[in-house]
Amino acid sequence: MKIKMEHGAGGEIMERFIKEIILENIHLRNAGGIGLDELDDGATVPVGEGHLVFTIDGHTVKPLFFPGGDIGKLSVSGTVNDLAVMGAKPLALANALILEAGTDADMVKKIIASMDEVSREVPVPIIAGDTKVVDDKIGVVIATAGIGMAEHPISDAGSKPGDAVIVSGTVGQHGMAIICARESIKFESEIKSDVGPVWNIVKSVADAVGWEHIHAMKDPTRGGISMALNEMARKSGYGVEIKEEDIPVSPEVRAAGEMLGISPFDVACEGRVVMVVDKDFAEDALYAIQKQPNGKDAAIIGKITETYPKKVVLETVIGGKRFLEPPIGDPVPRVC
Ligand code: MG
């Protein structure tokens, strides 16, 4: 078998590939907490009273620079966000930079400056790295690993019936920004990626309601909220009911989605978090998020239910109900 684009596109083909070619051939997959088999945003290692959270992300986005960000901002944000949605305060990052020979050094400097800016914003230091130069046509590839500490690790599987589902801002911005940049599609107002760190949002909710009332979290990256909610439904065993009219979508993303025939629910966010919170604390959690500069459009979009086990049900604007399926392929490849 030869590896095809589909093997990295999320969806069923990738799932089978990861299971049969990767997981089954790694024999030690767990360090005493959440491990490789859980396929969560990160893994946990119990240390003393707390839990070390460990994650890594490879970044291959095309183009390297896009409205709202670049591969540098994306690489630091993506890793910080995987730590944040595990309930971990980011402690340190490490970066591997793989560069094609002939890459412009000033461009690399710009990418590093973006990484530095996000690292200071969080803040989380970048304390280790590696640089390789190759003669293959790869452009710039960045792998970023991160460690964090969680007193109360949060998986993506912990939803309970009755819980509220919150999204921290408008969805689909990143994916649509990438497609429009790649295809040179212009709208009246430019679509900007939402790429950015969400640790401030997660922490504001934990400070307001306590970690124990956040039951599950995920950053809706590849496959968008459709993928994230379906994974959360499947892993918890419960259903998710959401209302289309309550899901925040910016007018320009809505317009782009209609024109391109791509649902904003199916494309990546890179600066959002989907949070499942005990319903009695949902309003307080929402209020805490809305006070953050990157959380002003946050909304409660639905609830966890026993009615549709492992499925996501969308109540449409006109009042009908349909299953929201995870996207089959990748509507937008090389988005992160
Ligand atoms: Mg993630």
Tab-separated table of C-alpha atoms and ligand atoms in Angstrom:
chain	number	residue	atom	x	y	z
A	1	MET	CA	0.000	0.000	0.000
A	2	LYS	CA	1.180	3.515	-0.789
A	3	ILE	CA	0.268	6.444	1.450
A	4	LYS	CA	-2.251	8.774	-0.193
A	5	MET	CA	-3.568	12.214	0.835
A	6	GLU	CA	-6.656	10.467	2.301
A	7	HIS	CA	-4.460	8.794	4.916
A	8	GLY	CA	-3.906	12.187	6.511
A	9	ALA	CA	-7.334	13.677	5.937
A	10	GLY	CA	-9.143	12.746	9.134
A	11	GLY	CA	-12.116	10.444	8.512
A	12	GLU	CA	-12.395	6.675	8.299
A	13	ILE	CA	-9.422	5.958	6.014
A	14	MET	CA	-7.085	7.838	8.328
A	15	GLU	CA	-8.593	6.163	11.374
A	16	ARG	CA	-7.942	2.689	9.972
A	17	PHE	CA	-4.427	3.690	8.903
A	18	ILE	CA	-3.570	5.017	12.366
A	19	LYS	CA	-4.956	1.910	14.031
A	20	GLU	CA	-3.446	-0.759	11.756
A	21	ILE	CA	-0.132	0.782	10.751
A	22	ILE	CA	0.712	2.895	13.797
A	23	LEU	CA	-1.081	1.922	17.014
A	24	GLU	CA	-0.896	-1.866	16.546
A	25	ASN	CA	2.859	-1.641	16.016
A	26	ILE	CA	3.595	0.413	19.122
A	27	HIS	CA	3.457	-1.813	22.170
A	28	LEU	CA	3.933	0.633	25.050
A	29	ARG	CA	1.162	3.181	24.496
A	30	ASN	CA	0.317	4.423	27.953
A	31	ALA	CA	2.264	6.084	30.781
A	32	GLY	CA	-0.367	5.631	33.499
A	33	GLY	CA	-2.910	8.204	32.340
A	34	ILE	CA	-4.490	9.100	28.996
A	35	GLY	CA	-2.363	7.427	26.311
A	36	LEU	CA	-2.110	6.785	22.584
A	37	ASP	CA	-5.213	4.545	22.400
A	38	GLU	CA	-7.503	7.352	23.577
A	39	LEU	CA	-6.511	9.499	20.543
A	40	ASP	CA	-7.202	12.602	22.621
A	41	ASP	CA	-5.659	16.046	22.065
A	42	GLY	CA	-2.731	15.102	24.303
A	43	ALA	CA	-1.540	12.431	26.721
A	44	THR	CA	-1.132	12.527	30.492
A	45	VAL	CA	1.583	11.238	32.799
A	46	PRO	CA	0.772	11.172	36.534
A	47	VAL	CA	3.538	12.993	38.451
A	48	GLY	CA	3.177	13.444	42.227
A	49	GLU	CA	-0.176	15.114	42.917
A	50	GLY	CA	-0.611	16.413	39.372
A	51	HIS	CA	-0.566	15.266	35.780
A	52	LEU	CA	2.007	16.200	33.198
A	53	VAL	CA	0.285	16.706	29.838
A	54	PHE	CA	2.314	16.046	26.699
A	55	THR	CA	1.394	16.744	23.074
A	56	ILE	CA	2.928	17.261	19.629
A	57	ASP	CA	1.642	18.655	16.349
A	58	GLY	CA	3.082	18.721	12.828
A	59	HIS	CA	2.291	21.800	10.731
A	60	THR	CA	2.234	21.733	6.949
A	61	VAL	CA	-0.179	24.594	6.164
A	62	LYS	CA	-0.260	25.968	2.619
A	63	PRO	CA	0.165	28.924	2.045
A	64	LEU	CA	2.679	29.630	4.838
A	65	PHE	CA	1.247	33.148	5.267
A	66	PHE	CA	-2.520	33.715	5.238
A	67	PRO	CA	-4.946	36.426	6.443
A	68	GLY	CA	-4.849	36.429	10.255
A	69	GLY	CA	-1.644	34.445	10.701
A	70	ASP	CA	1.126	32.214	9.398
A	71	ILE	CA	2.642	28.795	10.076
A	72	GLY	CA	4.579	30.182	13.073
A	73	LYS	CA	1.503	31.526	14.844
A	74	LEU	CA	-0.344	28.327	13.944
A	75	SER	CA	2.349	25.992	15.277
A	76	VAL	CA	2.548	27.604	18.719
A	77	SER	CA	-1.225	28.149	19.006
A	78	GLY	CA	-2.040	24.593	17.892
A	79	THR	CA	0.174	23.022	20.533
A	80	VAL	CA	-0.867	25.423	23.302
A	81	ASN	CA	-4.508	24.677	22.457
A	82	ASP	CA	-4.038	20.907	22.623
A	83	LEU	CA	-2.579	21.379	26.116
A	84	ALA	CA	-5.324	23.837	27.119
A	85	VAL	CA	-8.179	21.516	26.111
A	86	MET	CA	-6.633	18.798	28.295
A	87	GLY	CA	-6.972	21.243	31.200
A	88	ALA	CA	-3.224	21.896	31.333
A	89	LYS	CA	-1.396	25.146	31.962
A	90	PRO	CA	1.248	25.287	29.204
A	91	LEU	CA	4.765	25.093	30.709
A	92	ALA	CA	7.182	24.818	27.773
A	93	LEU	CA	7.426	24.154	24.037
A	94	ALA	CA	9.985	22.564	21.717
A	95	ASN	CA	10.160	23.077	17.956
A	96	ALA	CA	11.558	21.080	15.058
A	97	LEU	CA	11.991	23.200	11.941
A	98	ILE	CA	12.413	21.356	8.628
A	99	LEU	CA	13.340	23.690	5.791
A	100	GLU	CA	13.725	23.191	2.067
A	101	ALA	CA	17.121	24.376	0.793
A	102	GLY	CA	16.582	27.714	-0.954
A	103	THR	CA	14.011	28.983	1.587
A	104	ASP	CA	14.398	32.716	2.191
A	105	ALA	CA	16.053	33.395	5.572
A	106	ASP	CA	14.051	36.611	6.116
A	107	MET	CA	10.863	34.604	5.718
A	108	VAL	CA	12.072	32.135	8.361
A	109	LYS	CA	12.833	35.105	10.621
A	110	LYS	CA	9.248	36.340	10.171
A	111	ILE	CA	7.863	32.903	11.047
A	112	ILE	CA	10.029	32.745	14.181
A	113	ALA	CA	8.879	36.270	15.158
A	114	SER	CA	5.251	35.068	14.958
A	115	MET	CA	6.053	32.080	17.153
A	116	ASP	CA	7.733	34.420	19.626
A	117	GLU	CA	4.726	36.738	19.713
A	118	VAL	CA	2.259	33.953	20.591
A	119	SER	CA	4.721	32.433	23.072
A	120	ARG	CA	4.865	35.749	24.947
A	121	GLU	CA	1.099	36.253	24.730
A	122	VAL	CA	0.262	32.912	26.454
A	123	PRO	CA	2.959	33.096	28.032
A	124	VAL	CA	4.882	29.849	27.432
A	125	PRO	CA	8.617	29.686	26.761
A	126	ILE	CA	10.117	27.867	23.764
A	127	ILE	CA	13.007	26.042	25.395
A	128	ALA	CA	14.256	23.464	22.891
A	129	GLY	CA	14.471	22.993	19.158
A	130	ASP	CA	15.994	21.284	16.172
A	131	THR	CA	16.669	22.525	12.633
A	132	LYS	CA	17.084	20.415	9.500
A	133	VAL	CA	17.548	21.470	5.875
A	134	VAL	CA	16.567	19.069	3.083
A	135	ASP	CA	16.725	19.162	-0.719
A	136	ASP	CA	13.141	17.856	-1.171
A	137	LYS	CA	10.281	20.172	-2.160
A	138	ILE	CA	8.712	20.515	1.288
A	139	GLY	CA	8.736	24.285	1.842
A	140	VAL	CA	8.590	24.783	5.590
A	141	VAL	CA	7.358	22.104	8.017
A	142	ILE	CA	7.218	22.729	11.745
A	143	ALA	CA	6.624	20.162	14.480
A	144	THR	CA	5.853	21.638	17.886
A	145	ALA	CA	5.756	19.639	21.106
A	146	GLY	CA	4.465	20.999	24.378
A	147	ILE	CA	4.250	20.060	28.022
A	148	GLY	CA	1.792	21.366	30.553
A	149	MET	CA	0.565	20.611	34.042
A	150	ALA	CA	-3.033	19.757	34.945
A	151	GLU	CA	-4.460	19.367	38.430
A	152	HIS	CA	-7.596	17.905	36.863
A	153	PRO	CA	-7.016	16.560	33.319
A	154	ILE	CA	-10.032	16.865	31.030
A	155	SER	CA	-10.531	14.365	28.224
A	156	ASP	CA	-12.797	14.705	25.214
A	157	ALA	CA	-14.869	11.731	26.433
A	158	GLY	CA	-16.396	13.060	29.665
A	159	SER	CA	-19.746	14.551	28.488
A	160	LYS	CA	-22.784	13.720	30.659
A	161	PRO	CA	-26.497	13.940	29.805
A	162	GLY	CA	-27.895	17.416	30.439
A	163	ASP	CA	-24.509	19.185	30.068
A	164	ALA	CA	-24.372	22.367	28.013
A	165	VAL	CA	-22.192	22.635	24.891
A	166	ILE	CA	-20.387	25.944	24.470
A	167	VAL	CA	-18.304	27.176	21.545
A	168	SER	CA	-15.927	30.059	22.289
A	169	GLY	CA	-16.420	32.037	19.057
A	170	THR	CA	-17.335	32.041	15.365
A	171	VAL	CA	-16.639	28.738	13.612
A	172	GLY	CA	-14.983	27.896	10.291
A	173	GLN	CA	-12.859	31.058	10.080
A	174	HIS	CA	-9.483	29.331	9.682
A	175	GLY	CA	-10.508	26.785	7.056
A	176	MET	CA	-12.375	29.351	4.957
A	177	ALA	CA	-9.490	31.850	5.215
A	178	ILE	CA	-7.093	29.177	3.907
A	179	ILE	CA	-9.347	28.147	0.982
A	180	CYS	CA	-9.936	31.760	-0.026
A	181	ALA	CA	-6.203	32.585	0.210
A	182	ARG	CA	-5.297	29.515	-1.826
A	183	GLU	CA	-7.907	30.047	-4.527
A	184	SER	CA	-7.442	33.850	-4.522
A	185	ILE	CA	-11.148	34.278	-3.800
A	186	LYS	CA	-11.956	37.783	-2.606
A	187	PHE	CA	-15.019	38.893	-0.687
A	188	GLU	CA	-16.004	42.418	0.324
A	189	SER	CA	-14.486	41.889	3.739
A	190	GLU	CA	-11.499	39.559	3.921
A	191	ILE	CA	-11.934	36.346	5.918
A	192	LYS	CA	-9.322	36.231	8.662
A	193	SER	CA	-8.227	33.034	10.359
A	194	ASP	CA	-9.167	32.777	14.032
A	195	VAL	CA	-5.745	31.234	14.783
A	196	GLY	CA	-4.605	32.014	18.317
A	197	PRO	CA	-4.107	30.495	21.763
A	198	VAL	CA	-7.157	29.605	23.911
A	199	TRP	CA	-5.466	28.968	27.274
A	200	ASN	CA	-6.839	32.313	28.569
A	201	ILE	CA	-10.387	31.152	27.758
A	202	VAL	CA	-9.997	27.749	29.395
A	203	LYS	CA	-8.411	29.302	32.486
A	204	SER	CA	-11.143	31.961	32.779
A	205	VAL	CA	-13.803	29.227	32.869
A	206	ALA	CA	-11.854	27.113	35.367
A	207	ASP	CA	-11.417	30.187	37.601
A	208	ALA	CA	-15.127	31.004	37.329
A	209	VAL	CA	-16.739	27.565	37.778
A	210	GLY	CA	-13.957	25.125	38.833
A	211	TRP	CA	-12.241	22.439	36.743
A	212	GLU	CA	-14.609	19.755	38.020
A	213	HIS	CA	-17.590	21.317	36.229
A	214	ILE	CA	-15.857	21.267	32.822
A	215	HIS	CA	-16.653	17.715	31.714
A	216	ALA	CA	-15.069	17.596	28.239
A	217	MET	CA	-13.139	19.853	25.877
A	218	LYS	CA	-11.768	19.793	22.363
A	219	ASP	CA	-10.279	22.259	19.895
A	220	PRO	CA	-12.305	21.894	16.690
A	221	THR	CA	-9.433	21.794	14.164
A	222	ARG	CA	-9.466	19.453	11.126
A	223	GLY	CA	-13.080	18.595	10.269
A	224	GLY	CA	-14.362	21.580	12.260
A	225	ILE	CA	-17.095	21.399	14.882
A	226	SER	CA	-18.766	18.533	12.951
A	227	MET	CA	-15.727	16.331	13.586
A	228	ALA	CA	-15.124	17.549	17.158
A	229	LEU	CA	-18.742	17.063	18.280
A	230	ASN	CA	-18.985	13.640	16.634
A	231	GLU	CA	-15.795	12.498	18.360
A	232	MET	CA	-17.111	13.778	21.686
A	233	ALA	CA	-20.432	11.977	21.120
A	234	ARG	CA	-18.784	8.703	20.082
A	235	LYS	CA	-16.278	8.694	22.942
A	236	SER	CA	-18.816	9.578	25.670
A	237	GLY	CA	-21.512	7.244	24.347
A	238	TYR	CA	-24.090	10.058	24.572
A	239	GLY	CA	-25.667	12.235	21.890
A	240	VAL	CA	-25.169	15.922	21.159
A	241	GLU	CA	-28.108	18.118	20.177
A	242	ILE	CA	-27.219	21.496	18.709
A	243	LYS	CA	-29.231	24.358	17.261
A	244	GLU	CA	-28.040	25.802	13.957
A	245	GLU	CA	-29.265	29.310	14.767
A	246	ASP	CA	-27.218	29.396	17.977
A	247	ILE	CA	-23.900	28.505	16.307
A	248	PRO	CA	-21.869	31.685	15.719
A	249	VAL	CA	-20.793	32.069	12.063
A	250	SER	CA	-19.510	35.369	10.687
A	251	PRO	CA	-21.414	36.763	7.666
A	252	GLU	CA	-18.336	36.502	5.409
A	253	VAL	CA	-17.718	32.843	6.341
A	254	ARG	CA	-21.408	32.090	5.759
A	255	ALA	CA	-21.225	33.732	2.317
A	256	ALA	CA	-18.008	31.899	1.387
A	257	GLY	CA	-19.484	28.591	2.538
A	258	GLU	CA	-22.585	29.090	0.388
A	259	MET	CA	-20.534	30.053	-2.644
A	260	LEU	CA	-18.075	27.161	-2.315
A	261	GLY	CA	-20.644	24.587	-1.181
A	262	ILE	CA	-18.638	23.884	1.986
A	263	SER	CA	-20.279	23.971	5.419
A	264	PRO	CA	-18.564	26.259	7.960
A	265	PHE	CA	-19.245	23.455	10.464
A	266	ASP	CA	-16.913	21.106	8.513
A	267	VAL	CA	-13.819	23.306	8.312
A	268	ALA	CA	-11.126	24.011	10.859
A	269	CYS	CA	-11.004	26.561	13.624
A	270	GLU	CA	-7.549	27.199	15.123
A	271	GLY	CA	-8.467	29.540	17.958
A	272	ARG	CA	-11.682	28.092	19.347
A	273	VAL	CA	-12.645	25.603	22.006
A	274	VAL	CA	-15.718	23.392	22.320
A	275	MET	CA	-16.502	23.010	25.996
A	276	VAL	CA	-19.013	20.690	27.647
A	277	VAL	CA	-20.003	22.115	31.023
A	278	ASP	CA	-22.380	21.081	33.823
A	279	LYS	CA	-25.629	22.871	32.903
A	280	ASP	CA	-25.887	24.625	36.291
A	281	PHE	CA	-22.587	26.382	35.552
A	282	ALA	CA	-23.070	27.026	31.835
A	283	GLU	CA	-24.168	30.673	32.096
A	284	ASP	CA	-21.230	31.521	34.395
A	285	ALA	CA	-18.831	29.735	32.049
A	286	LEU	CA	-20.241	31.583	29.044
A	287	TYR	CA	-19.991	34.939	30.806
A	288	ALA	CA	-16.342	34.231	31.723
A	289	ILE	CA	-15.498	33.402	28.095
A	290	GLN	CA	-17.313	36.460	26.724
A	291	LYS	CA	-15.171	38.734	28.906
A	292	GLN	CA	-12.049	37.501	27.059
A	293	PRO	CA	-11.080	39.440	23.900
A	294	ASN	CA	-11.112	36.226	21.799
A	295	GLY	CA	-14.364	35.029	23.387
A	296	LYS	CA	-16.872	37.805	22.774
A	297	ASP	CA	-18.888	35.746	20.238
A	298	ALA	CA	-19.065	32.661	22.472
A	299	ALA	CA	-22.427	30.900	22.660
A	300	ILE	CA	-24.210	27.935	24.190
A	301	ILE	CA	-25.026	25.886	21.091
A	302	GLY	CA	-26.708	22.814	22.519
A	303	LYS	CA	-26.741	20.027	25.057
A	304	ILE	CA	-25.730	16.448	25.725
A	305	THR	CA	-28.575	13.954	25.498
A	306	GLU	CA	-29.327	10.266	26.027
A	307	THR	CA	-31.750	10.307	23.083
A	308	TYR	CA	-29.251	9.881	20.206
A	309	PRO	CA	-26.316	7.791	21.529
A	310	LYS	CA	-23.002	8.591	19.799
A	311	LYS	CA	-24.692	10.901	17.258
A	312	VAL	CA	-24.859	14.642	16.685
A	313	VAL	CA	-28.283	16.032	15.849
A	314	LEU	CA	-28.646	19.474	14.324
A	315	GLU	CA	-31.900	21.404	14.628
A	316	THR	CA	-31.924	23.511	11.478
A	317	VAL	CA	-32.950	27.158	11.244
A	318	ILE	CA	-36.313	26.135	9.740
A	319	GLY	CA	-36.939	23.704	12.620
A	320	GLY	CA	-36.146	20.322	11.021
A	321	LYS	CA	-33.722	17.856	12.574
A	322	ARG	CA	-30.904	15.988	10.869
A	323	PHE	CA	-27.771	14.116	11.854
A	324	LEU	CA	-24.627	16.203	11.563
A	325	GLU	CA	-22.113	13.691	10.197
A	326	PRO	CA	-18.351	14.095	10.428
A	327	PRO	CA	-16.909	15.165	7.051
A	328	ILE	CA	-15.841	12.071	5.057
A	329	GLY	CA	-12.706	13.370	3.378
A	330	ASP	CA	-10.912	16.593	4.111
A	331	PRO	CA	-12.808	19.486	2.494
A	332	VAL	CA	-9.672	21.590	2.862
A	333	PRO	CA	-6.343	19.696	2.807
A	334	ARG	CA	-3.147	21.141	4.345
A	335	VAL	CA	-5.082	23.499	6.562
A	336	CYS	CA	-2.809	23.069	9.590
B	1	MG	MG	-6.712	19.011	19.254
